[in-house]
Amino acid sequence: MNNDVFKAVKVTDDVYWVGAIDWGIRDFHGYLTSRGTTYNAFLVIDDKITLIDTVKAQYKDELMARIASIIDPKEISVIISNHSEMDHTGCLPAIIDEVKPDKVYASTMGAKTIKAHFGQDIDIEAVKEGDSISLGNMDVTFMETRMLHWPDSMFSYIPQKKILFSQDGFGMHYASFERFADQVDDTILDHEGAKYYANILLPYSGLVPKTFAKVKAAGIELDIIAPDHGPIWRTPEDIKFILDSYSVWSAQKVEAKAVVIFDTMWDATALMARVISEGIESTGVHVKLMPLKGSHRSDVATEVLNAGALVVGSPTINNNIFPTVADVLSYLRGLKRKNMVGAAFGSYGWSGEAIPQIEKYFEEMKIDIASDSVRVQYVPTEDDLVKCREMGIEIGNKVIANVDAE
Ligand code: FEO
């Protein structure tokens, strides 16, 4: 590809963004990426020219063109892979073939994972926690961040520039020409950052404060955080914003908010959802009512991130929970959101298995039942709807009590 097509973006005097922008992606392994994404890679110019992370396989030419706008890619002598998921390593074997670097570094687990993906012949040198390499004037120090969010995940840090390459950590799926958080609207940073955390990092929340403590103990100072997706954080205000957000999200505190999800066949369960929501709202608890015909599982996960209650409605179809409801509950079960209460409701025709099936999910998700379920045959009566409103009030009061208890 012609070197004048895609250009690198300067991050500091010696560090360039050379990644790719994926404007069209909407399904990132089940996550609705409404605003596309970027695969960030970084070129460090020192005696040993270093590439930190690569991009998804089909964006190799874009990566190489951005590198070539600064140097001849064959001058790269070191490649560091902070995370082996294929949005960051998909083109790694092809780049190694083309560039022939002296060394390719990854964490111990990363070396294994890269070989598992691309074959045992690929030559990777494993580094471990606290190891450091010299690039000439600058060093790169490695910090393992296992299970944030893969076993291989690690951070790389250049102390001379106080820049942390944090792979998926502090990232977001957001395609844009703006490379830095201070160029992006705050509401987008907040929403897409939370969505990324809720869908990718939430199950590993317990590791976040431990990682922060490790960073503090190592005396790491941060002028720039450069993640593998979305904007780069380079102002003290923005760095504080994203670090504080991670502290809040990982604490999984209860807020006065309930997420009500439902699907419906002939509108009976939908009517119940509306009445239950009115009951919750009457207690002062904010309700996010999400009909699953139009709400993606990853958007539900985002709303659940700061909710105190998950309320689930499903009709029974062929002795089963409705498929869209099962999809979302299965997804949320994997994300392991803590500290929520829940309640189930729904209409049925002749068997009504959906409610116990929802409550089984609650049990597996360690969600305490806030109110007895409301199960209605065919169409809710006036009395049934009164029960729905009372159920909503009971849920709302339980959420408020849990907020007050914190
Ligand atoms: Fe962006 Fe876990 O890969």
JSON list of C-alpha atoms and ligand atoms in Angstrom, two decimals, residues 28-29 83 85 87-88 149-150 167-168 173 196 200 228-229, ligand 1:
[
{"chain": "A", "resi": 28, "resn": "PHE", "atom": "CA", "xyz": [-17.47, -7.84, 18.50]},
{"chain": "A", "resi": 29, "resn": "HIS", "atom": "CA", "xyz": [-17.89, -11.43, 19.67]},
{"chain": "A", "resi": 83, "resn": "HIS", "atom": "CA", "xyz": [-2.40, -9.34, 24.67]},
{"chain": "A", "resi": 85, "resn": "GLU", "atom": "CA", "xyz": [-6.52, -11.97, 21.47]},
{"chain": "A", "resi": 87, "resn": "ASP", "atom": "CA", "xyz": [-7.84, -8.22, 17.40]},
{"chain": "A", "resi": 88, "resn": "HIS", "atom": "CA", "xyz": [-4.26, -7.45, 18.47]},
{"chain": "A", "resi": 149, "resn": "HIS", "atom": "CA", "xyz": [-9.09, -9.93, 30.78]},
{"chain": "A", "resi": 150, "resn": "TRP", "atom": "CA", "xyz": [-7.17, -12.95, 29.43]},
{"chain": "A", "resi": 167, "resn": "GLN", "atom": "CA", "xyz": [-3.88, -3.27, 26.10]},
{"chain": "A", "resi": 168, "resn": "ASP", "atom": "CA", "xyz": [-7.66, -3.69, 26.63]},
{"chain": "A", "resi": 173, "resn": "HIS", "atom": "CA", "xyz": [-14.93, 0.55, 21.29]},
{"chain": "A", "resi": 196, "resn": "TYR", "atom": "CA", "xyz": [-16.50, -1.71, 27.61]},
{"chain": "A", "resi": 200, "resn": "ILE", "atom": "CA", "xyz": [-15.29, -7.17, 29.00]},
{"chain": "A", "resi": 228, "resn": "ASP", "atom": "CA", "xyz": [-5.52, -0.92, 22.54]},
{"chain": "A", "resi": 229, "resn": "HIS", "atom": "CA", "xyz": [-9.03, 0.39, 21.76]},
{"chain": "B", "resi": 1, "resn": "FEO", "atom": "FE1", "xyz": [-9.04, -6.16, 22.41]},
{"chain": "B", "resi": 1, "resn": "FEO", "atom": "FE2", "xyz": [-9.15, -8.80, 24.50]},
{"chain": "B", "resi": 1, "resn": "FEO", "atom": "O1", "xyz": [-8.86, -7.94, 22.90]}
]
